[in-house]
GROMACS .gro file of C-alpha atoms in nm:
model
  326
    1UNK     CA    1  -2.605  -1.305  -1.902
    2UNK     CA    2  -2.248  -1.406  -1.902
    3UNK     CA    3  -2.204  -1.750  -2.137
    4UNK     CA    4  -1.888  -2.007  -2.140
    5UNK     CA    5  -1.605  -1.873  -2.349
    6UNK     CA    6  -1.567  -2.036  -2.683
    7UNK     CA    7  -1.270  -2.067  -2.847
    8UNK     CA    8  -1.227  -2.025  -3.220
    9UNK     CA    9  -1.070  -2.182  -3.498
   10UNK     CA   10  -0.841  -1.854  -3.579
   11UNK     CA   11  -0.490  -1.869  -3.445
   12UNK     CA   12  -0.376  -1.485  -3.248
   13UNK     CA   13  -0.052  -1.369  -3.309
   14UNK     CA   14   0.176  -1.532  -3.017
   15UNK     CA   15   0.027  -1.895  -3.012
   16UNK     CA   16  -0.152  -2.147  -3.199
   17UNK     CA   17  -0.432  -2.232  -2.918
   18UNK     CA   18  -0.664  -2.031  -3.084
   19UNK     CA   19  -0.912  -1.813  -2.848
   20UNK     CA   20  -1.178  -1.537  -2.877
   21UNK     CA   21  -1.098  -1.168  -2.921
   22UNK     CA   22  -1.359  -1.072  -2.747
   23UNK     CA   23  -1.327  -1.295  -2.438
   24UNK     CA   24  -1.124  -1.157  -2.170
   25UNK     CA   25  -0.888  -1.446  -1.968
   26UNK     CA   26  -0.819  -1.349  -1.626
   27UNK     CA   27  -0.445  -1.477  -1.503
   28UNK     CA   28  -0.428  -1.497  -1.106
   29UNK     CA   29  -0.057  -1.605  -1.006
   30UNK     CA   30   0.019  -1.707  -0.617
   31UNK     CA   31   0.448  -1.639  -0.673
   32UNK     CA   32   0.709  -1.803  -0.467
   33UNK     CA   33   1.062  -1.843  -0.492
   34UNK     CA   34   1.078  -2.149  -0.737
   35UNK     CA   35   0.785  -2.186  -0.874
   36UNK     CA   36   0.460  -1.948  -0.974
   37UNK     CA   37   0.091  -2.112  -0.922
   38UNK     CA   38  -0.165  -1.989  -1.195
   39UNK     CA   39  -0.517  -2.055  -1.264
   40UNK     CA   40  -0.699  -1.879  -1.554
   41UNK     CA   41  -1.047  -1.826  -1.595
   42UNK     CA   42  -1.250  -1.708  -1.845
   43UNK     CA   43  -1.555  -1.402  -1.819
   44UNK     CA   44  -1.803  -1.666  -1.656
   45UNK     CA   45  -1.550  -1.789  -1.342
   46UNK     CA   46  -1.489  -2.132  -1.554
   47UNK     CA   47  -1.153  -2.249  -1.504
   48UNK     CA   48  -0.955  -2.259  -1.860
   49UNK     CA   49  -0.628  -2.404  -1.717
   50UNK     CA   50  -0.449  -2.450  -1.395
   51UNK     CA   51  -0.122  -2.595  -1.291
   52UNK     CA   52   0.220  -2.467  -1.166
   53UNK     CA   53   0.514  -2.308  -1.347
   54UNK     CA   54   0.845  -2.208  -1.273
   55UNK     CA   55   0.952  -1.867  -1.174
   56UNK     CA   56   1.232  -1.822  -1.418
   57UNK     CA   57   1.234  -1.587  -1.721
   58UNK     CA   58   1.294  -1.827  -1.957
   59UNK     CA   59   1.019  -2.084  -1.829
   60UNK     CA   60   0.771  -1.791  -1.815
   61UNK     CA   61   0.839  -1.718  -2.174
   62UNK     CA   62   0.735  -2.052  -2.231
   63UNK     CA   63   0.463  -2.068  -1.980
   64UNK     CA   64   0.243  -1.761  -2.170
   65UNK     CA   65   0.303  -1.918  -2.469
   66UNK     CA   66   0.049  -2.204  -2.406
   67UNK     CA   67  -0.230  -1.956  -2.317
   68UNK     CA   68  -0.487  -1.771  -2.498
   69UNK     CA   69  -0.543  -1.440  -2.539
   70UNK     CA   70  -0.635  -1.149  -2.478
   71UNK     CA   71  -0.528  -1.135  -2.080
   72UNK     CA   72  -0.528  -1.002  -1.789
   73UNK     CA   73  -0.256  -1.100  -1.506
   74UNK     CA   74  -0.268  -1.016  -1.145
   75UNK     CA   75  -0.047  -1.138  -0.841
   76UNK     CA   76  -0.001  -1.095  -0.482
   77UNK     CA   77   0.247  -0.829  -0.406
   78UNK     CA   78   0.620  -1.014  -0.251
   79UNK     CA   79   0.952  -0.909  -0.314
   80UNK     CA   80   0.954  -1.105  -0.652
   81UNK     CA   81   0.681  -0.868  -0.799
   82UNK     CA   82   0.843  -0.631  -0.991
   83UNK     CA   83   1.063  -0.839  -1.219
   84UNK     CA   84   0.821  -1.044  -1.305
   85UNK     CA   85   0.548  -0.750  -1.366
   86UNK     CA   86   0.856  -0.619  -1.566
   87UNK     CA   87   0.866  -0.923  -1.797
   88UNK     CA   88   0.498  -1.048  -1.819
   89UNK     CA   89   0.407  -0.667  -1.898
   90UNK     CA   90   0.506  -0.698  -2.289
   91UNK     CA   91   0.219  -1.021  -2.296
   92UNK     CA   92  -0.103  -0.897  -2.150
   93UNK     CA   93  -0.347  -0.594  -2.199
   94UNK     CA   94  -0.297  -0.578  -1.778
   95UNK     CA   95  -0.058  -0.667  -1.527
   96UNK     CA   96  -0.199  -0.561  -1.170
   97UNK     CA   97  -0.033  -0.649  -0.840
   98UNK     CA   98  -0.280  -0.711  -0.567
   99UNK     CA   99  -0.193  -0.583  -0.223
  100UNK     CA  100  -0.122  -0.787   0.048
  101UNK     CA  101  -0.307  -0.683   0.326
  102UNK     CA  102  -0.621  -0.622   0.135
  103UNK     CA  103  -0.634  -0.998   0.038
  104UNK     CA  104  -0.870  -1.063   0.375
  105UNK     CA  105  -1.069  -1.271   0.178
  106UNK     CA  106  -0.728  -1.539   0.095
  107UNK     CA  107  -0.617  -1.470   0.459
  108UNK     CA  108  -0.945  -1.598   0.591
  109UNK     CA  109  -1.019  -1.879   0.446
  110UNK     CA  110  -1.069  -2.218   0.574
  111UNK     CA  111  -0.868  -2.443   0.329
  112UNK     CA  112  -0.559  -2.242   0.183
  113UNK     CA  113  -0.295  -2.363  -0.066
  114UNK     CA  114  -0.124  -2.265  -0.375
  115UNK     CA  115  -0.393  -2.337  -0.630
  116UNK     CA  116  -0.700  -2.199  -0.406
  117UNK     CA  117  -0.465  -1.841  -0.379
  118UNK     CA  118  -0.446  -1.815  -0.749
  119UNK     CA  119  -0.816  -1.899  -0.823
  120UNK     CA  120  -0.922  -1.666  -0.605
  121UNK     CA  121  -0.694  -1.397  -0.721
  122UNK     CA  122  -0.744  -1.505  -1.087
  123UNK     CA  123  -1.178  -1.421  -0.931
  124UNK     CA  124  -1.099  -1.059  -0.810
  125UNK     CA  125  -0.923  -0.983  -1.104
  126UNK     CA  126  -1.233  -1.071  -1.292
  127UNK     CA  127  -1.456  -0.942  -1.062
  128UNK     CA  128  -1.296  -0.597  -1.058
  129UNK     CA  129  -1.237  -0.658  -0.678
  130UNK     CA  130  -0.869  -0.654  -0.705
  131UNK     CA  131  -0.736  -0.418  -0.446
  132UNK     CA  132  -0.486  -0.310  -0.649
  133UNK     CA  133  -0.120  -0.127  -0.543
  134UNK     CA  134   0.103   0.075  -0.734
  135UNK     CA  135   0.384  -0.014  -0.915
  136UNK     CA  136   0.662   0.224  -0.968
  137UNK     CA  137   0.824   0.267  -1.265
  138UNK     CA  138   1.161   0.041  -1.296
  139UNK     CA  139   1.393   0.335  -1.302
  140UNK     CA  140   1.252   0.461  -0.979
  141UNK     CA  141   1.226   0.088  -0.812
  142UNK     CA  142   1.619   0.029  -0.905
  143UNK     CA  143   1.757   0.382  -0.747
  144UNK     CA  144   1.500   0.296  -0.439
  145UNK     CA  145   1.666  -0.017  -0.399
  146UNK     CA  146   2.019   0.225  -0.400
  147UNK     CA  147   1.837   0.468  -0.123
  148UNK     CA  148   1.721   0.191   0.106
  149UNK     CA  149   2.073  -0.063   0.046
  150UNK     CA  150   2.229   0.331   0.173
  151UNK     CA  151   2.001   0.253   0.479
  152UNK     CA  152   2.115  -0.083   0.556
  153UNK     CA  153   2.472   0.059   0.567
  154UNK     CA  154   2.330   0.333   0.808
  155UNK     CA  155   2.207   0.077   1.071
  156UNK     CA  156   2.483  -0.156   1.030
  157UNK     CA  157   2.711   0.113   1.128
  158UNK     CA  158   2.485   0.215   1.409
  159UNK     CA  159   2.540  -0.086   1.555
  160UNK     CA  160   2.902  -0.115   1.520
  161UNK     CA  161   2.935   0.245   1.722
  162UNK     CA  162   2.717   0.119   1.981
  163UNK     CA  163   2.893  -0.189   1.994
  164UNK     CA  164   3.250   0.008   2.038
  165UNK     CA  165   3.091   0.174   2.315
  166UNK     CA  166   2.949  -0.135   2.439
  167UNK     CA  167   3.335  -0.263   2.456
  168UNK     CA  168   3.470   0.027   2.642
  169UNK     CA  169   3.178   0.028   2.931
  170UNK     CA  170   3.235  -0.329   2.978
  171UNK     CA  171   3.603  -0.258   3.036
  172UNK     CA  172   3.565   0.019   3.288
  173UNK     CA  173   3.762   0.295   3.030
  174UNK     CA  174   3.654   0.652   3.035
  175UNK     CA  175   3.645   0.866   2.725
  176UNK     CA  176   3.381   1.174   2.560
  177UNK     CA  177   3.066   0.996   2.444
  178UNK     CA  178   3.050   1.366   2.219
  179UNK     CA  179   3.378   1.293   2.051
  180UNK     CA  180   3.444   0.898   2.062
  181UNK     CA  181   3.415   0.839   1.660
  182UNK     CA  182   3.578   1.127   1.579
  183UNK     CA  183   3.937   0.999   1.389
  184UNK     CA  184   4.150   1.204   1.597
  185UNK     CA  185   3.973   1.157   1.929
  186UNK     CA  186   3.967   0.745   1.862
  187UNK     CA  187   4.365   0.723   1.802
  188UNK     CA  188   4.457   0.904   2.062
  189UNK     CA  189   4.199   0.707   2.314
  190UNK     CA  190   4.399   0.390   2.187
  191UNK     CA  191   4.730   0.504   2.200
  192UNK     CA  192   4.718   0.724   2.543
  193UNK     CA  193   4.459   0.539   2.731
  194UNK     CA  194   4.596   0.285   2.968
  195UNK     CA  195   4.256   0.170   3.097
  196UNK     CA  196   4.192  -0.013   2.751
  197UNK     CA  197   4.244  -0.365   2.813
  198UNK     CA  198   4.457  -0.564   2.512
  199UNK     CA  199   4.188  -0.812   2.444
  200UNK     CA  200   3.955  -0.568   2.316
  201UNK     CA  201   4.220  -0.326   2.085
  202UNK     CA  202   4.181  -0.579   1.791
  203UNK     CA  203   3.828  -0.566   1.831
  204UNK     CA  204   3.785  -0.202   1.862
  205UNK     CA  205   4.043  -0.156   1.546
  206UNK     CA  206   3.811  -0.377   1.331
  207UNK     CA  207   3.515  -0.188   1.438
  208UNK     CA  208   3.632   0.129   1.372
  209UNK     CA  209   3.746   0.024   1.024
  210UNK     CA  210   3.413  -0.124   0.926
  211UNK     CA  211   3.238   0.227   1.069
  212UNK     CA  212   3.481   0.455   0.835
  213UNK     CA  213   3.427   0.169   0.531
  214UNK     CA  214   2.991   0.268   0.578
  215UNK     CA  215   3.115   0.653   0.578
  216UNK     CA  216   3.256   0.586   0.265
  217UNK     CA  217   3.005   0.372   0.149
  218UNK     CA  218   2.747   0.652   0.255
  219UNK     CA  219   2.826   0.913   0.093
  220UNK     CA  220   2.924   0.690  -0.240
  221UNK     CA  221   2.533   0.634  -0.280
  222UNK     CA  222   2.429   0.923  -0.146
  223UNK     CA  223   2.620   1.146  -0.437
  224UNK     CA  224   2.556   0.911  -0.681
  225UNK     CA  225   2.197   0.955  -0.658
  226UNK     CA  226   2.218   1.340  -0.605
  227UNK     CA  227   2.366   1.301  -0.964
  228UNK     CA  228   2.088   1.140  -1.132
  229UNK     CA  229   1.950   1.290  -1.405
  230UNK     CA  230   1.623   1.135  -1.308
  231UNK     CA  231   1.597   1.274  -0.982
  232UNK     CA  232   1.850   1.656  -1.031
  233UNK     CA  233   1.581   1.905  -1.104
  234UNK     CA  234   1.352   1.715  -0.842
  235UNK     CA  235   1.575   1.717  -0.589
  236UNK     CA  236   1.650   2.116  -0.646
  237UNK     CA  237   1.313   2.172  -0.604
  238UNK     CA  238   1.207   1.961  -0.304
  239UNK     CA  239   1.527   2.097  -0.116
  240UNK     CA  240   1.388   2.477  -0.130
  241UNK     CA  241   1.194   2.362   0.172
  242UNK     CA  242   1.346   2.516   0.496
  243UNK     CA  243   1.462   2.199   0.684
  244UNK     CA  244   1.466   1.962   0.391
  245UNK     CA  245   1.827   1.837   0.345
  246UNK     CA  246   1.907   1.567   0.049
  247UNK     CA  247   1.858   1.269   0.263
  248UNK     CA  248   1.520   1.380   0.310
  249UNK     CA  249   1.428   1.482  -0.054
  250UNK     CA  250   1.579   1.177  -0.205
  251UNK     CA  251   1.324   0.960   0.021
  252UNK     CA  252   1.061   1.169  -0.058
  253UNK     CA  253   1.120   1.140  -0.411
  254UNK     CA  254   1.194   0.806  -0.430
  255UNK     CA  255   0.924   0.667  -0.202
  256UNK     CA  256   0.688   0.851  -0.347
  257UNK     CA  257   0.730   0.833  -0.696
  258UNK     CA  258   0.449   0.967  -0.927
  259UNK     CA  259   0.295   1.164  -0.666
  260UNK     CA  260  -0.015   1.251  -0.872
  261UNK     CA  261  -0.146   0.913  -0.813
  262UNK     CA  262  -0.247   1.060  -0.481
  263UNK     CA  263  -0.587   1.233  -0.544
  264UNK     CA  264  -0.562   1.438  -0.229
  265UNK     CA  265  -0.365   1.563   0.017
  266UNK     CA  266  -0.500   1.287   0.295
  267UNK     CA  267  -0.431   1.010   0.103
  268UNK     CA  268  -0.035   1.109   0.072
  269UNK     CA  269  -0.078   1.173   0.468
  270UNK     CA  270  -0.203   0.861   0.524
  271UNK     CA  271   0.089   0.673   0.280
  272UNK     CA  272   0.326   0.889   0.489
  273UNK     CA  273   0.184   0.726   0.848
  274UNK     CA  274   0.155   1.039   0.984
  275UNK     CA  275  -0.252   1.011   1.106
  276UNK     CA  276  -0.391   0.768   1.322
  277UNK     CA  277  -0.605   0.462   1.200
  278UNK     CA  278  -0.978   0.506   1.288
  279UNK     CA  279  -1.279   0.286   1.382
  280UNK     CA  280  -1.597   0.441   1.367
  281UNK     CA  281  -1.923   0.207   1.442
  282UNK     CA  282  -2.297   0.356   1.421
  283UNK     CA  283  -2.214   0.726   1.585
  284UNK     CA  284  -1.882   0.673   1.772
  285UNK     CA  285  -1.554   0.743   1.620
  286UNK     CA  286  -1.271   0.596   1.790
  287UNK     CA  287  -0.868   0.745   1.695
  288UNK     CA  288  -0.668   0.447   1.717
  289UNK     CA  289  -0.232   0.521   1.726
  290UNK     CA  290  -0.023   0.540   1.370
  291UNK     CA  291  -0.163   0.258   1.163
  292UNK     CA  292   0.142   0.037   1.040
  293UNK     CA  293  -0.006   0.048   0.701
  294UNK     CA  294   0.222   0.284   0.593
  295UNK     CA  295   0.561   0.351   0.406
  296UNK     CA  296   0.799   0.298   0.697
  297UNK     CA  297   1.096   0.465   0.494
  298UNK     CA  298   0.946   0.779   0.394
  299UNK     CA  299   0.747   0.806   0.807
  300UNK     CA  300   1.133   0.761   0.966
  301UNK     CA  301   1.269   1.061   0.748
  302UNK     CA  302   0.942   1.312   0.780
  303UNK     CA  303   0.920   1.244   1.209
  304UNK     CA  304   1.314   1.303   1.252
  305UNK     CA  305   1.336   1.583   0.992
  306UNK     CA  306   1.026   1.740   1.168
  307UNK     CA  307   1.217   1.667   1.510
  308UNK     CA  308   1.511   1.815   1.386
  309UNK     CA  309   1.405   2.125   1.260
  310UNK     CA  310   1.356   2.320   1.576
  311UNK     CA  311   1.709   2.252   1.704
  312UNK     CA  312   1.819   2.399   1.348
  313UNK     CA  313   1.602   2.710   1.371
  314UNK     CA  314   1.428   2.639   1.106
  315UNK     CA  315   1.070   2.588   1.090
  316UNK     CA  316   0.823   2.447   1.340
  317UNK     CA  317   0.801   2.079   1.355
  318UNK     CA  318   0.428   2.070   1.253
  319UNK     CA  319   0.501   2.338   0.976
  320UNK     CA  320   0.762   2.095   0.803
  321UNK     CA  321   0.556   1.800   0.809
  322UNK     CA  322   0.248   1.959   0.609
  323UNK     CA  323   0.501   2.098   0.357
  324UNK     CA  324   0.692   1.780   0.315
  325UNK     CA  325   0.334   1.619   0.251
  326UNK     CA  326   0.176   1.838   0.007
   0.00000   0.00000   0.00000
């Protein structure tokens, strides 16, 4: 049977409060953009200390400071995660992040705030109930953040090339949909074409400028990544794959990450999106469409490189997706 914690008279190594060696203190944290909601519990669900900190580096050095040890910290997975698993790693056997979706039990309940998230958090960490989520590596998490920043530039300039063509419908002017941003093609449609009104050449100059600044911009990140010497060798090999071009492999790689924490092939299939969800009840199985618990980045690039690889002669569509995968 589990008894109350005790703490003892013998100082540990990073604060004076004292606390068993052999009792375990289980940290949940609810994060938010100013401040960080903790509540730590000992082996038997008793609540050691509660309260509210803020989510700075230097007040969370001085936040872990006042509590015992050893510990275990989890948190909800948010966009705030990984610097603070980054810094809170040095000061705890375990730093988990929880993920989001899996939290039904948070989601559900009847009363929620701040301090109820981290108790109960700060209970499935204890528990062993934690549905825990992986947590790439720093290295790979900062050239990600290069990969999908490369993919904001993509769709911005998606939008300024519909929005060019957008400005020519509206004024009745004819051109080649094929050739339009092409540099040659677009001078010439300003200069020659008398059907382009003036009140739209200023605004079809600055578009064009902003589309060949994302060009630029492209293939800066692109080739700085293809550079790595992280990512070189991998790259090489993933790119030995008829149909896989460096776009593909560098989301693959990147996405991905370790892939041997994938035990089989399904599971990576199923991080990819590219099976339906499925509800089964007493003898009937029901295939529902592509669940949207998935990696959206790395499902966009596998669907149009498999769409893309028939035009190219290269492989079958279905053929490029299982090698992609495994």
């Amino acid at each position: 049977m589990l008894q109350k914690a005790e703490l003892s008279d013998k100082a540990d190594s990073e604060n004076n409060l004292g606390g068993s060696s052999e009792t375990m203190y289980f940290i949940g944290l609810d994060v938010h953009k100013k401040t960080i909601s903790y509540c730590v519990k000992d082996a038997a669900g008793c609540v050691y200390k509660e309260g509210k900190t803020g989510s700075t580096r230097r007040e969370l050095d001085n936040w872990i400071r006042t509590l015992p040890q050893p510990r275990m910290i989890a948190m909800e997975a948010t966009i705030f995660t990984g610097w603070i698993n980054d810094h809170l790693l040095p000061h705890a056997e375990k730093v988990k992040v929880a993920h989001p979706l899996m939290l039904r039990a948070i989601a559900a309940a009847k009363k929620k705030n701040d301090r109820i998230d981290a108790g109960k958090i700060a209970d499935c960490l204890r528990c062993d109930f934690l549905p825990e989520c992986h947590m790439a590596t720093a290295e790979i998490r900062d050239r990600r953040r290069t990969l999908r920043y490369r993919n904001l530039v993509l769709r911005q300039m998606v939008q300024m090339k519909n929005r060019v063509s957008g400005l020519l419908m509206e004024s009745g002017v004819s051109y080649d949909k094929q050739r339009l941003h092409k540099v040659g093609y677009f001078t010439d449609l300003l200069s020659a074409s008398e059907e382009i009104n003036e009140s739209i050449r200023p605004l079809l100059k600055l578009s064009r400028e902003h589309i060949l600044r994302a060009q630029r911009l492209d293939r800066a990140l692109t080739s700085s990544l293809e550079r790595d010497p992280l990512l070189s060798e991998r790259l090489r090999r993933l790119r030995t794959i008829p149909g896989v071009g460096p776009i593909t492999a560098l989301t693959w790689a990147l996405e991905i990450g370790d892939y041997t924490r994938f035990r089989s092939v399904k599971e990576a299939i199923s991080y990819c999106g590219l099976c339906s969800a499925e509800k089964s009840s007493a003898d009937k199985v029901m295939r529902m469409p592509i669940s949207k618990q998935r990696n959206k980045h790395i499902q966009h690039v596998l669907v149009e490189a498999a769409k893309m690889a028939p035009r190219q002669d290269f492989v079958p569509a279905e053929q490029l997706a299982g090698k992609a995968v495994a």
